Coordinates of C-alpha atoms and ligand atoms in Angstrom, one line a residue:
M1 CA 0.1 38.9 -20.4
I2 CA -2.0 38.3 -23.2
N3 CA -4.8 40.4 -24.0
G4 CA -7.2 43.3 -22.8
T5 CA -8.0 41.9 -19.7
N6 CA -3.9 41.9 -18.6
R7 CA -4.5 38.5 -16.9
P8 CA -2.6 35.6 -17.5
R9 CA -4.4 32.5 -19.0
K10 CA -2.2 29.9 -18.6
L11 CA -1.0 28.2 -15.5
A12 CA 1.3 25.4 -14.5
V13 CA 0.7 24.0 -11.1
M14 CA 3.4 21.9 -9.2
G15 CA 3.4 20.5 -5.8
G16 CA 5.2 17.7 -3.5
A17 CA 8.7 18.1 -5.4
Y18 CA 10.3 16.0 -2.4
G19 CA 13.5 17.2 -2.9
N20 CA 13.6 15.1 -6.4
L21 CA 15.9 17.7 -8.7
A22 CA 15.5 15.6 -11.9
A23 CA 11.8 15.0 -11.7
L24 CA 11.0 18.7 -11.0
E25 CA 13.7 19.9 -13.6
K26 CA 11.9 18.1 -16.3
C27 CA 8.2 19.1 -15.2
V28 CA 9.4 23.0 -15.3
A29 CA 10.8 22.7 -18.5
D30 CA 7.4 20.7 -20.2
A31 CA 5.6 23.8 -18.6
A32 CA 7.8 26.5 -20.7
E33 CA 7.3 24.4 -23.7
M34 CA 3.5 24.3 -22.9
H35 CA 4.0 28.4 -22.8
A36 CA 2.8 28.4 -19.3
D37 CA 2.1 32.3 -18.3
L38 CA 2.3 31.5 -14.5
K39 CA 3.8 28.8 -12.7
A40 CA 2.6 27.9 -8.9
F41 CA 4.3 25.6 -6.5
T42 CA 1.9 24.5 -3.7
G43 CA 4.1 23.3 -1.4
D44 CA 6.0 20.0 -0.1
S45 CA 9.2 21.2 -1.8
I46 CA 11.6 18.9 0.5
G47 CA 11.1 15.2 1.2
C48 CA 12.3 12.2 1.2
C49 CA 14.8 12.5 -1.7
G50 CA 17.0 14.9 0.6
H51 CA 18.8 17.8 -1.7
S52 CA 16.8 20.1 0.0
N53 CA 18.8 23.3 -0.5
E54 CA 18.7 22.9 -4.4
V55 CA 15.3 21.9 -5.0
V56 CA 14.4 25.4 -2.6
A57 CA 16.8 27.2 -4.9
M58 CA 15.5 25.5 -8.3
I59 CA 11.7 26.4 -6.8
R60 CA 13.0 30.0 -6.1
D61 CA 14.0 30.3 -9.8
G62 CA 11.4 28.4 -11.9
F63 CA 8.2 29.7 -9.8
D64 CA 6.2 32.8 -9.5
L65 CA 3.8 31.8 -7.1
F66 CA 4.2 29.8 -3.9
V67 CA 2.0 28.3 -0.9
A68 CA 3.2 26.5 2.0
G69 CA 2.6 22.8 2.6
N70 CA 3.0 20.7 5.7
H71 CA 6.7 20.2 4.9
E72 CA 7.3 24.0 4.6
Q73 CA 5.3 24.7 7.8
Q74 CA 6.7 22.0 10.2
A75 CA 10.2 22.8 8.9
V76 CA 10.0 26.6 9.3
A77 CA 8.4 25.9 13.0
G78 CA 11.4 23.7 13.5
S79 CA 9.1 20.6 14.1
K80 CA 10.7 17.1 14.0
S81 CA 7.4 15.7 12.3
C82 CA 6.3 15.9 8.9
G83 CA 2.4 16.7 9.9
C84 CA 1.4 14.7 7.0
G85 CA -1.7 13.3 8.7
Y86 CA -1.6 9.5 7.8
S87 CA -3.9 7.4 9.3
S88 CA -1.6 4.5 9.5
A89 CA 1.1 4.6 12.3
E90 CA 3.5 2.9 9.9
D91 CA 3.0 5.4 7.1
E92 CA 3.2 8.3 9.6
K93 CA 6.5 6.8 10.9
I94 CA 8.5 6.3 7.4
S95 CA 7.3 9.7 6.5
C96 CA 8.7 11.3 9.3
E97 CA 12.1 9.5 8.6
A98 CA 11.7 11.1 5.1
F99 CA 11.1 14.7 6.7
E100 CA 14.0 14.4 9.1
L101 CA 16.2 13.5 6.0
A102 CA 14.9 16.9 4.8
T103 CA 15.2 19.2 7.4
S104 CA 18.7 17.9 8.5
G105 CA 20.9 19.9 6.2
L106 CA 18.5 22.7 5.6
S107 CA 20.0 26.0 5.1
D108 CA 18.7 29.3 7.4
E109 CA 18.0 30.9 3.8
A110 CA 16.4 28.4 2.4
R111 CA 14.3 27.8 5.5
G112 CA 13.8 31.7 5.7
F113 CA 12.4 31.7 1.9
L114 CA 10.2 28.9 2.7
A115 CA 8.7 31.0 6.1
T116 CA 7.4 33.3 3.3
W117 CA 5.0 31.0 1.9
P118 CA 1.4 31.7 2.5
N119 CA -1.0 29.0 3.3
E120 CA -3.0 29.7 0.3
Q121 CA -3.2 32.4 -2.3
I122 CA -5.8 33.3 -5.2
I123 CA -4.6 34.1 -8.8
E124 CA -7.0 36.1 -11.0
L125 CA -7.1 34.2 -14.7
E126 CA -8.4 35.7 -17.6
G127 CA -11.2 33.3 -17.2
G128 CA -11.7 33.3 -13.0
R129 CA -10.2 33.4 -10.0
V130 CA -8.5 30.3 -8.9
L131 CA -7.4 29.2 -5.3
L132 CA -3.9 27.5 -4.8
C133 CA -3.5 25.2 -1.7
H134 CA -1.8 22.5 -0.8
G135 CA -4.2 19.8 1.3
S136 CA -7.9 21.3 0.7
P137 CA -9.0 24.8 0.5
G138 CA -8.5 25.8 4.5
Y139 CA -6.7 22.8 5.4
T140 CA -3.3 22.1 4.4
S141 CA -2.8 18.2 5.5
E142 CA -6.4 17.2 4.2
F143 CA -5.8 14.3 1.9
L144 CA -8.5 15.2 -0.9
Y145 CA -8.9 11.7 -3.1
E146 CA -11.4 12.1 -6.1
A147 CA -13.8 9.1 -4.5
E148 CA -14.1 10.6 -1.8
L149 CA -15.0 14.3 -2.7
D150 CA -18.3 15.0 -2.9
D151 CA -19.5 18.1 -5.1
L152 CA -21.6 19.9 -2.5
R153 CA -18.5 20.1 -0.6
L154 CA -16.9 21.3 -3.2
E155 CA -19.6 24.1 -4.4
A156 CA -19.4 25.5 -0.6
W157 CA -15.3 25.5 -0.8
L158 CA -15.8 27.8 -3.9
D159 CA -18.7 29.8 -2.8
R160 CA -16.6 30.3 0.4
F161 CA -13.3 31.5 -1.4
D162 CA -15.2 32.9 -4.3
V163 CA -13.3 31.2 -7.0
R164 CA -14.0 29.2 -10.1
C165 CA -11.5 26.6 -9.1
F166 CA -8.8 25.6 -6.5
V167 CA -5.8 23.3 -7.3
C168 CA -4.3 21.3 -4.3
T169 CA -1.8 18.8 -4.1
H170 CA -0.5 16.9 -1.0
S171 CA -2.2 13.3 -1.6
G172 CA 0.1 12.5 -4.7
L173 CA -3.0 11.3 -6.3
P174 CA -4.0 13.8 -9.4
F175 CA -7.7 14.2 -10.8
V176 CA -9.9 16.7 -12.2
R177 CA -13.3 17.2 -10.9
R178 CA -15.9 19.3 -13.2
L179 CA -19.0 20.8 -11.9
A180 CA -22.1 21.3 -14.1
D181 CA -21.9 25.0 -14.0
G182 CA -18.6 25.0 -15.3
R183 CA -16.7 25.3 -12.2
F184 CA -14.0 22.8 -11.2
A185 CA -11.5 21.4 -8.8
V186 CA -8.0 20.1 -9.4
N187 CA -5.6 17.7 -7.7
C188 CA -2.1 18.6 -9.3
G189 CA -0.7 15.4 -8.2
V190 CA 3.2 15.4 -7.4
V191 CA 6.4 16.0 -9.0
G192 CA 8.3 14.4 -6.9
K193 CA 7.0 10.7 -6.8
P194 CA 5.0 8.8 -9.3
D195 CA 0.8 7.9 -8.3
H196 CA 1.1 4.4 -7.4
D197 CA 0.3 3.2 -10.5
G198 CA 3.2 1.4 -11.6
D199 CA 4.5 3.8 -13.9
P200 CA 7.2 6.0 -12.5
A201 CA 5.9 9.1 -14.6
V202 CA 5.0 12.1 -12.3
H203 CA 2.4 14.4 -12.4
Y204 CA 1.4 18.1 -12.7
A205 CA -1.5 20.2 -13.5
F206 CA -1.7 22.6 -17.0
I207 CA -4.6 24.8 -16.8
D208 CA -5.5 27.0 -19.7
L209 CA -8.5 29.3 -18.5
P210 CA -9.4 31.9 -21.2
A211 CA -11.8 34.9 -20.9
T212 CA -14.5 33.1 -23.2
G213 CA -14.9 29.4 -23.9
E214 CA -14.2 26.4 -22.5
P215 CA -11.2 26.0 -20.2
S216 CA -8.6 23.2 -21.0
I217 CA -7.5 21.2 -17.8
E218 CA -5.1 18.7 -17.8
I219 CA -3.0 16.4 -15.6
R220 CA 0.3 16.4 -17.3
R221 CA 2.0 12.8 -17.4
I222 CA 6.1 13.5 -17.5
S223 CA 8.6 10.8 -18.2
Y224 CA 12.2 11.6 -16.8
D225 CA 15.3 9.6 -16.1
Q226 CA 14.0 7.7 -12.9
E227 CA 17.0 5.4 -13.1
G228 CA 19.7 8.1 -12.9
W229 CA 17.9 9.9 -10.1
A230 CA 17.3 6.6 -8.0
R231 CA 20.8 5.8 -8.0
K232 CA 21.9 9.6 -6.9
M233 CA 19.3 8.7 -3.9
E234 CA 21.3 5.5 -3.5
S235 CA 24.5 7.1 -3.6
A236 CA 23.2 10.0 -1.2
G237 CA 22.6 7.0 1.1
I238 CA 18.8 7.0 0.9
S239 CA 16.8 4.2 2.3
P240 CA 15.5 2.0 -0.2
V241 CA 12.0 2.2 1.1
F242 CA 12.1 5.9 -0.8
V243 CA 14.3 4.8 -3.6
E244 CA 12.1 1.8 -4.7
P245 CA 8.7 3.9 -5.7
V246 CA 10.6 6.2 -8.0
R247 CA 11.8 3.0 -9.9
T248 CA 8.8 0.8 -9.9
G249 CA 5.8 3.7 -9.9
V250 CA 4.6 1.6 -6.9
W251 CA 4.4 2.9 -3.6
T252 CA 5.9 1.6 -0.6
T253 CA 4.7 3.7 1.9
G254 CA 1.4 5.7 2.2
V255 CA -0.9 2.9 1.0
A256 CA -2.5 1.7 3.9
S257 CA -3.5 5.4 4.4
L258 CA -5.3 5.5 1.0
P259 CA -9.0 4.8 0.4
A260 CA -9.7 1.2 -0.5
S261 CA -10.7 2.5 -4.0
E262 CA -7.2 4.0 -4.7
R263 CA -4.8 0.9 -2.7
F264 CA -4.8 -1.0 -5.9
R265 CA -3.8 1.5 -8.7
W266 CA -0.8 -0.2 -9.5
L267 CA -2.9 -3.4 -10.4
R268 CA -4.2 -1.8 -13.3
T269 CA -2.0 -2.9 -16.0
S270 CA -3.5 -0.3 -18.8
M271 CA -0.6 2.4 -18.2
T272 CA 2.1 -0.1 -18.1
Q273 CA 1.4 -3.4 -19.9
R274 CA 3.0 -5.2 -17.3
T275 CA 2.9 -9.0 -17.9
D276 CA 5.3 -10.6 -14.9
W277 CA 2.4 -11.1 -12.3
R278 CA 4.3 -13.3 -10.4
P279 CA 4.6 -13.4 -7.0
E280 CA 7.9 -11.6 -5.6
F281 CA 9.0 -14.2 -3.7
L282 CA 7.2 -17.2 -4.3
D283 CA 8.7 -19.8 -6.8
P284 CA 6.3 -22.3 -8.0
N285 CA 9.1 -24.5 -9.5
H286 CA 10.6 -25.1 -6.1
W287 CA 7.0 -25.5 -4.5
R288 CA 6.5 -28.1 -7.2
R289 CA 9.9 -29.9 -6.1
T290 CA 9.7 -29.5 -2.2
L291 CA 5.9 -31.0 -2.7
A292 CA 6.8 -34.2 -4.9
D293 CA 9.5 -35.0 -2.1
F294 CA 6.8 -34.9 0.4
R295 CA 4.3 -36.7 -1.7
A296 CA 7.1 -39.4 -2.1
L297 CA 7.5 -39.6 1.6
G298 CA 3.7 -39.9 1.8
L299 CA 2.9 -36.8 3.9
V300 CA 0.9 -35.0 1.5
S301 CA -1.8 -36.1 -1.6
D302 CA -1.9 -35.0 -5.1
A303 CA -5.0 -32.9 -4.3
E304 CA -3.2 -31.0 -1.5
I305 CA -0.3 -30.3 -3.6
E306 CA -2.6 -29.5 -6.5
E307 CA -4.6 -26.8 -4.1
A308 CA -1.2 -25.3 -2.8
L309 CA -0.4 -24.6 -6.4
S310 CA -3.2 -22.8 -7.1
L311 CA -2.7 -20.5 -4.7
L312 CA -0.1 -19.0 -7.2
D313 CA -2.7 -18.3 -9.8
P314 CA -3.7 -15.0 -10.5
A315 CA -7.4 -16.2 -10.7
F316 CA -7.2 -16.9 -6.9
P317 CA -8.9 -14.0 -5.1
F318 CA -6.0 -13.3 -2.6
F319 CA -3.4 -13.3 -5.5
A320 CA -2.6 -9.7 -4.6
Q321 CA -1.8 -11.0 -1.0
L322 CA -0.1 -14.2 -2.4
R323 CA 2.1 -11.8 -4.8
V324 CA 4.0 -9.8 -1.5
A325 CA 4.0 -12.8 0.5
D326 CA 7.2 -13.7 2.2
S327 CA 6.6 -17.5 2.3
V328 CA 3.4 -19.9 2.4
H329 CA 2.9 -23.2 5.2
L330 CA 1.3 -26.5 4.5
H331 CA 0.3 -27.2 8.3
V332 CA 0.0 -30.8 8.1
K333 CA -1.8 -32.8 10.7
V334 CA 0.1 -36.1 11.5
D335 CA -0.6 -38.9 14.0
N336 CA 2.5 -38.3 15.8
V337 CA 5.2 -35.8 15.2
D338 CA 7.9 -38.1 16.8
D339 CA 7.3 -40.9 14.1
L340 CA 8.3 -38.4 11.2
P341 CA 10.9 -39.7 8.6
F342 CA 13.5 -36.9 9.7
S343 CA 16.6 -37.9 8.3
E344 CA 14.9 -38.6 5.0
I345 CA 13.4 -34.6 5.3
V346 CA 16.6 -33.4 6.0
A347 CA 18.2 -35.2 3.2
L348 CA 16.0 -32.6 1.1
G349 CA 18.0 -30.0 2.0
T350 CA 16.5 -28.2 5.2
Q351 CA 16.8 -27.8 8.9
A352 CA 13.8 -28.2 11.6
E353 CA 13.0 -24.9 12.8
N354 CA 10.6 -24.3 15.9
A355 CA 10.8 -28.1 17.2
R356 CA 8.5 -28.2 20.2
P357 CA 7.0 -31.6 21.4
G358 CA 4.0 -32.5 18.8
Y359 CA 5.0 -29.3 16.3
I360 CA 8.2 -29.0 13.8
K361 CA 8.6 -26.9 10.9
Y362 CA 10.8 -27.2 7.7
P363 CA 11.6 -24.1 5.8
F364 CA 12.3 -24.8 1.9
P365 CA 13.6 -22.5 -0.8
G366 CA 11.4 -20.5 -3.1
G367 CA 9.0 -19.4 -0.2
I368 CA 7.4 -23.2 0.8
N369 CA 7.4 -24.4 4.4
L370 CA 5.9 -27.6 6.1
I371 CA 4.7 -27.9 9.3
F372 CA 3.8 -30.8 11.2
S373 CA 1.8 -31.2 14.4
S374 CA 0.0 -33.8 16.6
I375 CA -1.0 -31.1 19.0
P376 CA -4.4 -29.8 19.0
I377 CA -4.2 -26.7 16.5
A378 CA -7.7 -26.1 15.4
E379 CA -11.1 -25.8 17.3
E380 CA -12.2 -28.8 15.2
D381 CA -9.5 -30.9 17.3
Q382 CA -11.5 -30.2 20.1
L383 CA -14.6 -31.5 18.8
S384 CA -15.9 -35.1 18.7
E385 CA -16.7 -35.2 15.4
P386 CA -14.1 -37.1 13.0
R387 CA -11.5 -35.2 11.3
P388 CA -10.0 -36.4 7.9
S389 CA -7.2 -39.4 8.1
K390 CA -3.9 -38.1 8.5
P391 CA -2.0 -37.0 7.5
F392 CA -3.8 -33.9 6.0
V393 CA -3.2 -30.4 5.2
D394 CA -5.5 -28.5 8.0
H395 CA -4.6 -25.3 6.5
F396 CA -2.1 -23.0 4.1
G397 CA -0.9 -20.3 6.0
I398 CA 0.3 -16.9 4.0
D399 CA 3.1 -15.2 5.7
L400 CA 3.1 -11.2 5.3
R401 CA 6.2 -10.5 7.2
R402 CA 7.5 -6.9 5.8
E403 CA 5.9 -4.2 7.8
T404 CA 5.5 -1.9 5.1
G405 CA 3.0 0.2 4.3
L406 CA 2.0 -1.7 1.0
V407 CA 1.8 -5.0 2.9
R408 CA -0.2 -3.8 5.7
A409 CA -2.6 -2.4 3.2
L410 CA -3.1 -6.0 1.7
F411 CA -3.2 -7.5 4.4
E412 CA -6.2 -5.4 5.9
D413 CA -7.9 -5.5 2.7
T414 CA -7.9 -9.1 3.3
P415 CA -11.8 -9.6 4.8
S416 CA -13.1 -7.3 2.2
V417 CA -11.6 -9.1 -0.7
A418 CA -12.9 -12.3 1.3
R419 CA -16.7 -10.7 1.3
R420 CA -16.3 -10.0 -2.2
A421 CA -15.5 -13.2 -3.1
G422 CA -17.9 -15.0 -0.8
W423 CA -15.2 -16.6 1.9
P424 CA -16.3 -16.2 5.5
S425 CA -13.6 -14.6 7.3
K426 CA -12.6 -14.0 11.0
S427 CA -9.7 -12.0 12.5
Q428 CA -7.5 -13.1 15.3
G429 CA -5.0 -11.2 17.7
G430 CA -4.3 -7.3 16.9
G431 CA -7.1 -5.2 17.7
G432 CA -9.9 -8.0 17.2
R433 CA -12.3 -8.5 19.9
Q434 CA -11.7 -12.3 19.8
V435 CA -8.5 -11.1 21.6
F436 CA -9.8 -11.8 24.9
C437 CA -10.1 -15.1 23.7
C438 CA -6.7 -15.8 23.5
H439 CA -4.0 -15.9 26.2
S440 CA -1.9 -13.4 24.7
T441 CA -1.7 -10.4 21.7
V442 CA 0.3 -12.6 19.0
A443 CA 0.4 -11.7 15.7
E444 CA -2.3 -10.5 13.9
K445 CA -4.3 -12.8 12.1
Y446 CA -6.8 -13.1 9.5
W447 CA -8.4 -16.8 8.6
V448 CA -10.6 -17.1 5.8
Y449 CA -12.5 -20.2 4.6
P450 CA -13.7 -21.3 1.1
P451 CA -16.9 -21.2 -0.5
P452 CA -19.1 -24.3 0.2
K453 CA -18.9 -25.8 -3.0
G454 CA -17.5 -25.9 -6.7
S455 CA -14.1 -24.3 -5.7
R456 CA -10.5 -25.6 -6.3
W457 CA -9.7 -24.2 -2.7
T458 CA -11.1 -26.5 -0.1
R459 CA -9.1 -25.5 3.1
P460 CA -9.1 -22.5 5.5
L461 CA -6.1 -19.5 4.6
E462 CA -4.3 -18.0 7.3
F463 CA -2.7 -14.7 6.5
A464 CA -0.2 -13.5 9.2
Y465 CA 1.2 -10.1 9.3
G466 CA 4.4 -9.2 10.8
P467 CA 7.4 -10.7 11.7
L468 CA 7.5 -14.7 13.0
E469 CA 6.1 -15.2 16.1
I470 CA 8.1 -18.0 17.6
S471 CA 5.2 -18.7 20.5
Q472 CA 2.3 -18.2 18.5
E473 CA 1.4 -21.9 17.9
M474 CA 3.0 -23.3 20.8
N475 CA 1.1 -22.1 23.7
G476 CA -2.3 -24.0 22.7
G477 CA -4.1 -20.9 23.3
D478 CA -4.4 -19.7 19.5
L479 CA -6.1 -22.6 17.9
R480 CA -7.4 -22.0 14.6
P481 CA -10.9 -20.9 14.7
I482 CA -13.4 -23.2 13.6
D483 CA -15.1 -21.9 9.9
P484 CA -18.0 -19.6 11.1
R485 CA -20.7 -21.5 9.2
H486 CA -20.2 -24.8 11.4
P487 CA -22.8 -24.9 13.6
A488 CA -20.4 -25.5 16.5
A489 CA -19.0 -22.2 15.7
G490 CA -20.4 -20.1 18.6
S491 CA -19.8 -22.7 21.1
F492 CA -15.6 -21.7 21.2
A493 CA -16.3 -18.1 22.0
C494 CA -15.4 -16.9 25.8
P495 CA -17.7 -15.9 27.9
P496 CA -18.1 -11.7 28.2
P497 CA -15.8 -10.1 30.6
A498 CA -17.5 -9.6 33.7
H499 CA -18.8 -6.0 34.6
Ligands
LIG1 FE1 1.8 17.4 1.8
LIG2 FE1 -0.5 -21.8 10.4

């Protein structure tokens, strides 16, 4: 207690420990060095890092004020679900796995302590009243993102609770929002995982609210031994999906549920000075070698090779998607698949995959696959107008096979990236309307078509999400949609279903 008001002035607020003992310890030590008068923990003590009883004990010893998060509420209720409220089903599933890990060994004593935490509370500092909450004032599981927080809503909350500010957590993305009248809102971030910006550091909020003068509101960025902690998680048998973000600072899950404005935080390099912007699984050297071999067999041209390689250029509008792709295929139209030089191709170090009449696929190292077909595969094949002379590359296919939150988010962003870059796009399969036109609900795809002139990219691109669907291009139903700008584009649509 600092002066005549007998009230504290400096408040440290932490949330979202998720069992990360190493990070929490470092943050608590930092708050002590900063001479915090009070330390508040605003929920989600337990989670994907396991170590639940230890983290609850550390919080009981290290903090003065507690607010329940969704993890505490659900653990106390004996629920199997984390109650995070993710909008993406993939995110919710993985998050619930983490929650099961967190609660399976939770002691009755720890659970009893968590049951005493209120859903929110107000603390009076020298410079005003502060509301501590988990998601948003009044809503434990609401994700508050700065880009979506309007000032009118913020003012209404502050009026309702008669406070100068509120501090929340839950989303994992810290921010400070100040109003013109001196009131403000803070998301303290989380101490248990980084904020998806490619830097493994974690965050908490430090607020100095003096009786007079300007308040100081700071998001503290705390580095710790994340590698040591990641190894501890591994030796406790915790899944790589939870360990990887601790190491890399990039989320593997929760990304599809973020607003579009926040999904790409990790691609801003200012925090990390990362220069290794090469694709994760695609290797240009292998591509060059394989494509040169097919050039020698007369099956691809120099221009097609150049266009394939230009997909790996960071200037390519869909580079973020290429960066996480498992493989890319060139779909080459030939007069007759049966006339291919099979033994020469196999001598290049491959085995045919998915060979069917009029269709064959050859996978190669470095994530480059060649598909040859002589059956109709595109809507253009049903028109009478001439197509290029064969062989020619009909399209490039980008395979986004891993069903992680990050890959899902990048897949979902494909049409909006296309729109901004001036490429038309079309969805196929999944929940899209076009599913009526197809024989079956196959893999979810987006097709994008390059701008008409002056582009290095001239062919349609196929973005396919999810594990390989063997049947997808063989049943004759799922033709590649024609460029939506083509005059015949409307003529392939199925009639609307009968009423
Ligand atoms: Fe939460
Ligand atoms: Fe394809």
